[in-house]
CSV table of C-alpha atoms in Angstrom, one decimal:
chain,number,residue,atom,x,y,z
A,9,UNK,CA,24.7,-19.8,-9.4
A,10,UNK,CA,27.1,-20.7,-6.6
A,11,UNK,CA,25.5,-23.0,-4.1
A,12,UNK,CA,28.0,-22.3,-1.3
A,13,UNK,CA,28.7,-18.9,0.1
A,14,UNK,CA,32.2,-17.8,-0.2
A,15,UNK,CA,34.4,-15.2,1.4
A,16,UNK,CA,36.9,-13.0,-0.3
A,17,UNK,CA,40.2,-13.3,1.6
A,18,UNK,CA,42.5,-10.3,1.9
A,19,UNK,CA,44.7,-11.5,-1.0
A,20,UNK,CA,41.8,-12.2,-3.2
A,21,UNK,CA,40.0,-9.0,-2.3
A,22,UNK,CA,42.8,-6.9,-3.8
A,23,UNK,CA,41.9,-8.2,-7.2
A,24,UNK,CA,38.3,-7.1,-7.1
A,25,UNK,CA,37.0,-3.6,-7.8
A,26,UNK,CA,36.6,-1.9,-4.4
A,27,UNK,CA,33.5,0.1,-3.5
A,28,UNK,CA,34.5,3.2,-1.7
A,29,UNK,CA,33.4,4.0,1.8
A,30,UNK,CA,30.3,6.2,2.3
A,31,UNK,CA,29.1,7.3,5.7
A,32,UNK,CA,26.6,5.2,7.7
A,33,UNK,CA,23.5,7.4,8.2
A,34,UNK,CA,24.2,8.4,11.8
A,35,UNK,CA,26.7,5.7,12.7
A,36,UNK,CA,29.7,7.7,11.4
A,37,UNK,CA,30.9,11.2,11.9
A,38,UNK,CA,32.2,11.9,8.4
A,39,UNK,CA,31.2,11.1,4.8
A,40,UNK,CA,33.5,8.8,2.9
A,41,UNK,CA,34.8,8.6,-0.7
A,42,UNK,CA,32.6,8.2,-3.7
A,43,UNK,CA,29.9,5.6,-4.4
A,44,UNK,CA,30.7,5.7,-8.0
A,45,UNK,CA,34.4,4.7,-7.6
A,46,UNK,CA,33.6,1.0,-7.4
A,47,UNK,CA,31.2,1.1,-10.3
A,48,UNK,CA,33.7,3.1,-12.3
A,49,UNK,CA,36.3,0.5,-11.4
A,50,UNK,CA,34.1,-2.3,-12.6
A,51,UNK,CA,33.4,-0.4,-15.9
A,52,UNK,CA,37.1,0.4,-16.4
A,53,UNK,CA,38.2,-3.2,-15.7
A,54,UNK,CA,35.6,-4.6,-18.0
A,55,UNK,CA,36.6,-2.3,-20.8
A,56,UNK,CA,40.3,-3.1,-20.3
A,57,UNK,CA,39.6,-6.8,-20.3
A,58,UNK,CA,41.0,-7.5,-16.9
A,59,UNK,CA,37.7,-8.4,-15.4
A,60,UNK,CA,34.5,-9.5,-17.1
A,61,UNK,CA,31.2,-10.6,-15.5
A,62,UNK,CA,29.5,-13.7,-16.5
A,63,UNK,CA,26.1,-12.7,-17.7
A,64,UNK,CA,23.1,-14.6,-19.1
A,65,UNK,CA,21.2,-13.8,-22.3
A,66,UNK,CA,17.8,-12.3,-21.9
A,67,UNK,CA,14.6,-12.6,-23.9
A,68,UNK,CA,12.4,-9.6,-24.8
A,69,UNK,CA,9.4,-11.7,-23.5
A,70,UNK,CA,10.9,-12.4,-20.1
A,71,UNK,CA,8.5,-10.2,-18.3
A,72,UNK,CA,5.5,-11.7,-20.1
A,73,UNK,CA,6.3,-15.2,-18.8
A,74,UNK,CA,7.6,-14.3,-15.3
A,75,UNK,CA,5.7,-15.6,-12.3
A,76,UNK,CA,3.3,-13.1,-10.7
A,77,UNK,CA,1.6,-13.0,-7.4
A,78,UNK,CA,-2.2,-13.5,-7.6
A,79,UNK,CA,-4.3,-10.3,-7.9
A,80,UNK,CA,-5.3,-9.0,-4.5
A,81,UNK,CA,-2.4,-10.5,-2.6
A,82,UNK,CA,-0.8,-8.0,-0.2
A,83,UNK,CA,2.9,-8.7,-0.7
A,84,UNK,CA,3.8,-6.4,2.3
A,85,UNK,CA,2.1,-8.5,5.0
A,86,UNK,CA,3.5,-11.9,5.8
A,87,UNK,CA,6.3,-13.8,7.6
A,88,UNK,CA,9.8,-15.0,7.0
A,89,UNK,CA,10.0,-18.8,6.4
A,90,UNK,CA,13.0,-21.1,5.9
A,91,UNK,CA,14.2,-21.2,2.3
A,92,UNK,CA,15.5,-24.7,1.9
A,93,UNK,CA,16.1,-24.4,-1.8
A,94,UNK,CA,17.0,-27.4,-3.8
A,95,UNK,CA,19.1,-29.2,-1.2
A,96,UNK,CA,19.7,-29.5,2.5
A,97,UNK,CA,22.5,-26.9,2.4
A,98,UNK,CA,19.9,-24.2,1.9
A,99,UNK,CA,18.9,-21.9,-0.9
A,100,UNK,CA,21.8,-20.1,-2.7
A,101,UNK,CA,21.8,-16.3,-2.6
A,102,UNK,CA,21.3,-14.5,-5.8
A,103,UNK,CA,24.9,-13.2,-5.8
A,104,UNK,CA,27.9,-13.2,-3.5
A,105,UNK,CA,30.8,-10.9,-2.9
A,106,UNK,CA,32.7,-12.9,-5.6
A,107,UNK,CA,30.0,-12.5,-8.3
A,108,UNK,CA,29.1,-8.9,-7.7
A,109,UNK,CA,31.9,-6.3,-7.4
A,110,UNK,CA,29.4,-3.5,-6.6
A,111,UNK,CA,28.8,-4.2,-2.9
A,112,UNK,CA,29.7,-1.3,-0.7
A,113,UNK,CA,32.5,-2.2,1.7
A,114,UNK,CA,30.5,-1.5,4.9
A,115,UNK,CA,27.7,-3.8,3.7
A,116,UNK,CA,30.1,-6.6,2.5
A,117,UNK,CA,29.5,-8.9,5.4
A,118,UNK,CA,30.7,-12.0,3.7
A,119,UNK,CA,34.0,-10.4,2.7
A,120,UNK,CA,34.6,-9.2,6.3
A,121,UNK,CA,34.1,-12.6,7.9
A,122,UNK,CA,30.5,-12.8,9.2
A,123,UNK,CA,30.6,-16.3,10.5
A,124,UNK,CA,27.0,-17.4,10.1
A,125,UNK,CA,25.1,-17.9,6.8
A,126,UNK,CA,21.7,-18.8,8.2
A,127,UNK,CA,20.4,-15.2,7.7
A,128,UNK,CA,20.6,-15.8,3.9
A,129,UNK,CA,18.3,-18.9,4.1
A,130,UNK,CA,15.0,-17.2,4.7
A,131,UNK,CA,12.4,-16.0,2.2
A,132,UNK,CA,9.5,-13.6,2.6
A,133,UNK,CA,6.1,-15.3,2.3
A,134,UNK,CA,3.1,-12.9,2.0
A,135,UNK,CA,-0.1,-13.9,3.7
A,136,UNK,CA,-2.1,-15.9,1.2
A,137,UNK,CA,0.4,-16.3,-1.6
A,138,UNK,CA,4.0,-17.0,-2.5
A,139,UNK,CA,6.5,-14.2,-3.5
A,140,UNK,CA,8.4,-15.4,-6.6
A,141,UNK,CA,12.2,-15.1,-6.7
A,142,UNK,CA,13.7,-12.2,-8.5
A,143,UNK,CA,14.3,-12.6,-12.2
A,144,UNK,CA,16.8,-10.2,-13.6
A,145,UNK,CA,15.7,-10.7,-17.2
A,146,UNK,CA,12.1,-10.1,-16.3
A,147,UNK,CA,13.0,-6.9,-14.4
A,148,UNK,CA,15.0,-5.5,-17.2
A,149,UNK,CA,12.3,-6.3,-19.7
A,150,UNK,CA,9.7,-4.6,-17.5
A,151,UNK,CA,11.7,-1.4,-17.3
A,152,UNK,CA,12.8,-1.3,-20.9
A,153,UNK,CA,12.9,2.2,-22.3
A,154,UNK,CA,12.2,3.8,-18.9
A,155,UNK,CA,14.1,5.4,-16.1
A,156,UNK,CA,14.1,5.0,-12.3
A,157,UNK,CA,15.6,7.3,-9.7
A,158,UNK,CA,16.4,6.7,-6.0
A,159,UNK,CA,16.1,9.8,-3.8
A,160,UNK,CA,17.1,9.6,-0.2
A,161,UNK,CA,19.9,8.6,2.2
A,162,UNK,CA,22.4,5.7,2.4
A,163,UNK,CA,19.6,3.2,2.8
A,164,UNK,CA,18.4,4.3,-0.7
A,165,UNK,CA,21.9,3.6,-1.9
A,166,UNK,CA,21.8,0.2,-0.1
A,167,UNK,CA,18.6,-0.6,-2.0
A,168,UNK,CA,20.0,0.5,-5.4
A,169,UNK,CA,23.2,-1.5,-5.0
A,170,UNK,CA,21.1,-4.6,-4.1
A,171,UNK,CA,19.2,-4.0,-7.4
A,172,UNK,CA,22.5,-3.6,-9.4
A,173,UNK,CA,23.9,-6.8,-7.9
A,174,UNK,CA,20.6,-8.7,-8.8
A,175,UNK,CA,20.8,-7.3,-12.3
A,176,UNK,CA,24.5,-8.2,-12.7
A,177,UNK,CA,23.5,-11.7,-13.7
A,178,UNK,CA,22.2,-10.3,-17.0
A,179,UNK,CA,23.8,-6.9,-17.5
A,180,UNK,CA,26.1,-4.2,-16.2
A,181,UNK,CA,25.4,-0.5,-16.7
A,182,UNK,CA,27.5,2.3,-18.2
A,183,UNK,CA,28.1,5.4,-16.1
A,184,UNK,CA,26.7,8.4,-18.0
A,185,UNK,CA,26.7,10.9,-15.1
A,186,UNK,CA,26.9,14.5,-16.1
A,187,UNK,CA,28.6,15.5,-12.8
A,188,UNK,CA,31.6,14.2,-11.0
A,189,UNK,CA,29.8,14.6,-7.7
A,190,UNK,CA,30.0,11.2,-6.0
A,191,UNK,CA,26.5,11.3,-4.5
A,192,UNK,CA,24.7,11.9,-7.8
A,193,UNK,CA,25.2,9.1,-10.3
A,194,UNK,CA,23.4,8.2,-13.5
A,195,UNK,CA,23.8,4.7,-15.0
A,196,UNK,CA,22.5,3.3,-18.2
A,197,UNK,CA,21.7,-0.3,-19.2
A,198,UNK,CA,22.2,0.0,-22.9
A,199,UNK,CA,20.8,-3.4,-23.8
A,200,UNK,CA,17.4,-2.3,-22.4
A,201,UNK,CA,17.6,1.5,-22.6
A,202,UNK,CA,17.0,1.6,-18.9
A,203,UNK,CA,18.4,4.5,-16.9
A,204,UNK,CA,19.1,4.2,-13.1
A,205,UNK,CA,20.1,7.1,-10.9
A,206,UNK,CA,20.8,8.0,-7.3
A,207,UNK,CA,20.2,11.5,-5.7
A,208,UNK,CA,21.6,12.0,-2.3
A,209,UNK,CA,19.1,13.9,-0.1
A,210,UNK,CA,18.9,12.5,3.4
A,211,UNK,CA,16.2,15.0,4.5
A,212,UNK,CA,14.5,15.3,1.1
A,213,UNK,CA,14.0,19.1,1.8
A,214,UNK,CA,16.6,21.8,1.8
A,215,UNK,CA,19.1,21.4,4.6
A,216,UNK,CA,22.4,22.8,5.7
A,217,UNK,CA,24.6,22.2,8.7
A,218,UNK,CA,26.0,25.0,10.9
A,219,UNK,CA,29.7,25.7,10.5
A,220,UNK,CA,30.1,26.7,14.2
A,221,UNK,CA,30.4,24.5,17.3
A,222,UNK,CA,26.9,23.2,17.7
A,223,UNK,CA,26.9,21.7,14.2
A,224,UNK,CA,23.1,21.8,14.1
A,225,UNK,CA,21.2,20.9,11.0
A,226,UNK,CA,18.8,23.6,9.7
A,227,UNK,CA,15.8,22.0,7.8
A,228,UNK,CA,13.7,24.1,5.6
A,229,UNK,CA,10.6,22.0,5.8
A,230,UNK,CA,8.6,23.7,3.1
A,231,UNK,CA,11.3,23.7,0.4
A,232,UNK,CA,12.2,20.6,-1.6
A,233,UNK,CA,16.0,19.9,-1.8
A,234,UNK,CA,17.2,21.6,-5.0
A,235,UNK,CA,19.9,18.9,-5.2
A,236,UNK,CA,17.4,16.4,-6.6
A,237,UNK,CA,14.6,18.7,-7.9
A,238,UNK,CA,16.9,19.9,-10.6
A,239,UNK,CA,17.4,16.5,-12.1
A,240,UNK,CA,14.2,14.6,-11.5
A,241,UNK,CA,11.8,16.0,-14.1
A,242,UNK,CA,12.5,13.5,-16.9
A,243,UNK,CA,12.3,10.3,-14.9
A,244,UNK,CA,9.5,7.8,-15.2
A,245,UNK,CA,9.7,6.5,-11.7
A,246,UNK,CA,11.2,7.8,-8.4
A,247,UNK,CA,11.6,5.8,-5.2
A,248,UNK,CA,11.4,8.2,-2.3
A,249,UNK,CA,12.7,7.3,1.1
A,250,UNK,CA,14.1,9.0,4.2
A,251,UNK,CA,14.0,8.6,8.0
A,252,UNK,CA,17.2,8.1,9.9
A,253,UNK,CA,18.7,11.5,9.4
A,254,UNK,CA,15.8,13.1,11.2
A,255,UNK,CA,17.3,11.8,14.4
A,256,UNK,CA,20.0,14.4,14.3
A,257,UNK,CA,19.7,17.7,16.3
A,258,UNK,CA,18.0,20.1,14.0
A,259,UNK,CA,16.3,23.5,13.8
A,260,UNK,CA,13.1,23.6,11.8
A,261,UNK,CA,12.3,26.5,9.4
A,262,UNK,CA,9.0,27.2,7.6
A,263,UNK,CA,8.1,30.3,5.6
A,264,UNK,CA,11.5,31.8,6.3
A,265,UNK,CA,11.3,31.6,10.1
A,266,UNK,CA,12.3,29.2,12.9
A,267,UNK,CA,9.3,27.3,14.1
A,268,UNK,CA,10.9,24.8,16.4
A,269,UNK,CA,13.7,22.2,16.7
A,270,UNK,CA,14.7,18.8,17.8
A,271,UNK,CA,17.3,18.6,20.6
A,272,UNK,CA,18.8,21.9,19.6
A,273,UNK,CA,19.0,23.4,23.2
A,274,UNK,CA,18.6,26.9,21.8
A,275,UNK,CA,16.9,29.3,24.2
A,276,UNK,CA,13.4,30.4,23.1
A,277,UNK,CA,13.1,27.8,20.3
A,278,UNK,CA,10.3,25.3,21.1
A,279,UNK,CA,11.1,21.6,21.1
A,280,UNK,CA,9.1,19.7,18.4
A,281,UNK,CA,9.2,16.0,17.7
A,282,UNK,CA,11.3,14.2,15.1
A,283,UNK,CA,8.0,12.9,13.7
A,284,UNK,CA,6.9,16.5,13.0
A,285,UNK,CA,9.9,17.3,10.9
A,286,UNK,CA,9.7,14.0,8.9
A,287,UNK,CA,6.0,14.5,8.4
A,288,UNK,CA,6.3,18.0,7.1
A,289,UNK,CA,9.2,17.1,4.8
A,290,UNK,CA,7.2,14.3,3.2
A,291,UNK,CA,4.2,16.6,2.9
A,292,UNK,CA,6.3,19.2,1.1
A,293,UNK,CA,8.0,16.8,-1.2
A,294,UNK,CA,5.0,14.7,-2.1
A,295,UNK,CA,3.0,17.8,-2.9
A,296,UNK,CA,5.8,19.1,-5.1
A,297,UNK,CA,6.1,15.9,-7.0
A,298,UNK,CA,2.4,15.4,-7.5
A,299,UNK,CA,1.5,19.0,-8.4
A,300,UNK,CA,3.9,19.5,-11.3
A,301,UNK,CA,5.8,22.1,-9.2
A,302,UNK,CA,9.1,20.3,-10.1
A,303,UNK,CA,8.1,19.2,-13.6
A,304,UNK,CA,7.6,15.5,-12.7
A,305,UNK,CA,4.7,13.6,-14.1
A,306,UNK,CA,5.7,10.0,-13.6
A,307,UNK,CA,5.2,7.5,-10.7
A,308,UNK,CA,6.2,8.3,-7.1
A,309,UNK,CA,7.0,5.2,-5.0
A,310,UNK,CA,7.1,6.0,-1.3
A,311,UNK,CA,9.2,3.3,0.4
A,312,UNK,CA,8.6,3.3,4.1
A,313,UNK,CA,11.5,3.5,6.6
A,314,UNK,CA,14.0,0.8,7.5
A,315,UNK,CA,13.8,0.0,11.2
A,316,UNK,CA,15.7,2.1,13.7
A,317,UNK,CA,15.1,-0.3,16.6
A,318,UNK,CA,17.4,-3.2,16.0
A,319,UNK,CA,20.1,-2.1,18.4
A,320,UNK,CA,20.3,-4.3,21.5
A,321,UNK,CA,22.3,-3.9,24.7
A,322,UNK,CA,22.7,-0.1,24.3
A,323,UNK,CA,22.1,2.8,22.0
A,324,UNK,CA,23.8,3.0,18.6
A,325,UNK,CA,26.7,5.0,20.1
A,326,UNK,CA,26.8,3.3,23.5
A,327,UNK,CA,27.6,-0.3,22.7
A,328,UNK,CA,24.4,-1.3,21.0
A,329,UNK,CA,24.7,-4.2,18.6
A,330,UNK,CA,22.6,-6.6,16.5
A,331,UNK,CA,24.0,-10.1,16.8
A,332,UNK,CA,20.9,-12.2,16.2
A,333,UNK,CA,21.2,-15.0,13.6
A,334,UNK,CA,17.5,-15.6,12.7
A,335,UNK,CA,14.4,-13.5,12.0
A,336,UNK,CA,11.7,-12.7,14.5
A,337,UNK,CA,8.5,-14.7,14.1
A,338,UNK,CA,5.6,-12.5,13.3
A,339,UNK,CA,4.3,-12.6,16.9
A,340,UNK,CA,7.6,-11.9,18.5
A,341,UNK,CA,7.8,-8.2,18.0
A,342,UNK,CA,5.7,-5.2,16.9
A,343,UNK,CA,6.2,-1.8,15.6
A,344,UNK,CA,6.6,0.8,18.4
A,345,UNK,CA,8.3,4.0,19.5
A,346,UNK,CA,10.1,6.0,16.9
A,347,UNK,CA,9.6,3.3,14.2
A,348,UNK,CA,5.8,3.6,14.7
A,349,UNK,CA,5.8,7.4,14.7
A,350,UNK,CA,7.9,7.6,11.6
A,351,UNK,CA,5.9,4.9,9.8
A,352,UNK,CA,2.6,6.5,10.7
A,353,UNK,CA,3.7,9.9,9.4
A,354,UNK,CA,4.9,8.4,6.1
A,355,UNK,CA,1.7,6.4,5.5
A,356,UNK,CA,-0.6,9.3,6.4
A,357,UNK,CA,1.3,11.8,4.3
A,358,UNK,CA,1.3,9.4,1.4
A,359,UNK,CA,-2.5,8.9,1.7
A,360,UNK,CA,-3.0,12.7,2.0
A,361,UNK,CA,-0.9,13.4,-1.1
A,362,UNK,CA,-2.6,10.6,-3.2
A,363,UNK,CA,-6.1,11.8,-2.3
A,364,UNK,CA,-5.2,15.4,-3.2
A,365,UNK,CA,-3.6,14.3,-6.6
A,366,UNK,CA,-6.6,12.2,-7.5
A,367,UNK,CA,-9.1,15.0,-6.5
A,368,UNK,CA,-7.2,17.4,-8.7
A,369,UNK,CA,-7.0,14.9,-11.6
A,370,UNK,CA,-3.2,15.1,-11.8
A,371,UNK,CA,-1.2,12.7,-14.0
A,372,UNK,CA,1.4,11.8,-11.3
A,373,UNK,CA,0.8,8.4,-9.7
A,374,UNK,CA,1.6,7.7,-6.1
A,375,UNK,CA,2.3,4.1,-4.9
A,376,UNK,CA,3.2,2.9,-1.4
A,377,UNK,CA,6.0,0.4,-1.0
A,378,UNK,CA,5.5,-0.6,2.6
A,379,UNK,CA,8.6,-2.7,3.4
A,380,UNK,CA,8.6,-1.8,7.1
A,381,UNK,CA,6.7,-4.9,8.4
A,382,UNK,CA,9.0,-7.3,6.6
A,383,UNK,CA,12.2,-5.6,7.7
A,384,UNK,CA,11.1,-5.1,11.3
A,385,UNK,CA,11.4,-8.9,11.6
A,386,UNK,CA,15.0,-9.1,10.4
A,387,UNK,CA,17.3,-7.9,13.1
A,388,UNK,CA,19.7,-10.6,11.9
A,389,UNK,CA,20.3,-9.0,8.5
A,390,UNK,CA,22.6,-6.0,9.5
A,391,UNK,CA,26.4,-5.8,9.1
A,392,UNK,CA,27.0,-5.2,12.8
A,393,UNK,CA,30.8,-5.3,13.1
A,394,UNK,CA,31.3,-7.1,9.8
A,395,UNK,CA,31.9,-4.0,7.6
A,396,UNK,CA,35.6,-3.9,8.1
A,397,UNK,CA,38.5,-6.1,9.1
A,398,UNK,CA,38.8,-6.7,12.9
A,399,UNK,CA,42.3,-5.3,13.0
A,400,UNK,CA,41.4,-2.1,11.3
A,401,UNK,CA,41.4,1.1,13.4
A,402,UNK,CA,38.0,2.6,12.5
A,403,UNK,CA,35.6,5.0,14.2
A,404,UNK,CA,32.4,3.3,13.0
A,405,UNK,CA,29.9,2.0,15.4
A,406,UNK,CA,28.1,-1.4,15.1
A,407,UNK,CA,25.9,-1.0,12.0
A,408,UNK,CA,22.3,-2.1,12.8
A,409,UNK,CA,20.8,0.3,10.3
A,410,UNK,CA,22.0,-0.8,6.8
A,411,UNK,CA,21.7,-4.3,5.4
A,412,UNK,CA,24.2,-7.0,4.4
A,413,UNK,CA,24.5,-7.6,0.7
A,414,UNK,CA,23.4,-10.2,-0.2
A,415,UNK,CA,20.8,-10.2,2.5
A,416,UNK,CA,17.1,-9.4,3.5
A,417,UNK,CA,17.1,-6.1,1.6
A,418,UNK,CA,17.1,-8.1,-1.7
A,419,UNK,CA,13.4,-8.8,-1.0
A,420,UNK,CA,12.7,-5.1,-1.7
A,421,UNK,CA,13.6,-5.8,-5.3
A,422,UNK,CA,11.5,-9.0,-5.4
A,423,UNK,CA,8.6,-6.8,-4.3
A,424,UNK,CA,9.5,-4.0,-6.8
A,425,UNK,CA,9.5,-6.5,-9.6
A,426,UNK,CA,6.0,-7.7,-8.6
A,427,UNK,CA,4.8,-4.1,-8.5
A,428,UNK,CA,6.1,-3.7,-12.1
A,429,UNK,CA,4.6,-6.9,-13.3
A,430,UNK,CA,1.2,-6.3,-11.8
A,431,UNK,CA,1.1,-2.8,-13.3
A,432,UNK,CA,0.8,-1.0,-10.0
A,433,UNK,CA,3.7,1.1,-11.3
């Protein structure tokens, strides 16, 4: 592994597979080209011999010998501590923009000149135990002969791309998608018969946007989004996440009628909270997944939201930015406002669905992946303005929603690996 972080300069960048632009949740006004273009580029270049990743061999017993957290340790509560690694220069990241060609452009902070590297030299330490570093061989061994789907918005895609970069030390997948749609990709790690997929569904429920001037979103809060329902049945595990898109002006529908809205300014339509729409969407989707209504009988992993509160100096569209260079200490901030409302709704709806599934004796398992506390402390881990070249004329705002790759989001997969190894999944 490289011990020093490196930048791809403009001339060198042209030789790497480029990951096409996808819209930032609410930071951009238009969706960009396909997610799969970069992955397809990597596959094509590997098959043609023009680019080949350096991978390590893996043992079938890797998961058996991997380090595990002690039983009973809550890996979701803790603090960020300096990661000094093996030398004074600090711990090396798992990958860089040179070693992983699958980093989305807007999250490729190293390529686009982020000047500080200190944000990469912190590790998450749970209260009462140590969280082992990610082991790609152990992860692939743990998911051998299984499948995992990400369902959600561009933060779900951010999470999946972090995982793919972490696994690239051992293997690269083959694109086996049955559709050309850029937001629905299925990838297969042949060496371990592991299938990975992404389903774009930023509201989780059925949603459509008005064609006329107001451009309001219409959310059918009691109907799961058919875009992912149609393909989820055969998967062993699904990671479900959504939050940021519920900030958009929307009209809420239930049982075929309008029940309220958020910031719609439509006469006669009552104003309801964003928390209400998110809560009802999770209630609908978790019930559908755990009641065999959509033919799913695997494990549902509910990942709590990524913070919406890291903008400073203004709102997201009014000059807000995130220029901090180190994490908060555990006592420097707390969950509040919309973050607290959304998190509370997700945790309560998860508990409600899990209790109902257990009472009914259903086969589907529900597991909470509560990453919110850890990420609330990392305002330093976002791309900010380092998702494009300074001279480029772009319409994007400072990104304080997504996460740099490599970056703090990699801890989600350290946590996911421990969940697999301790059989909570």
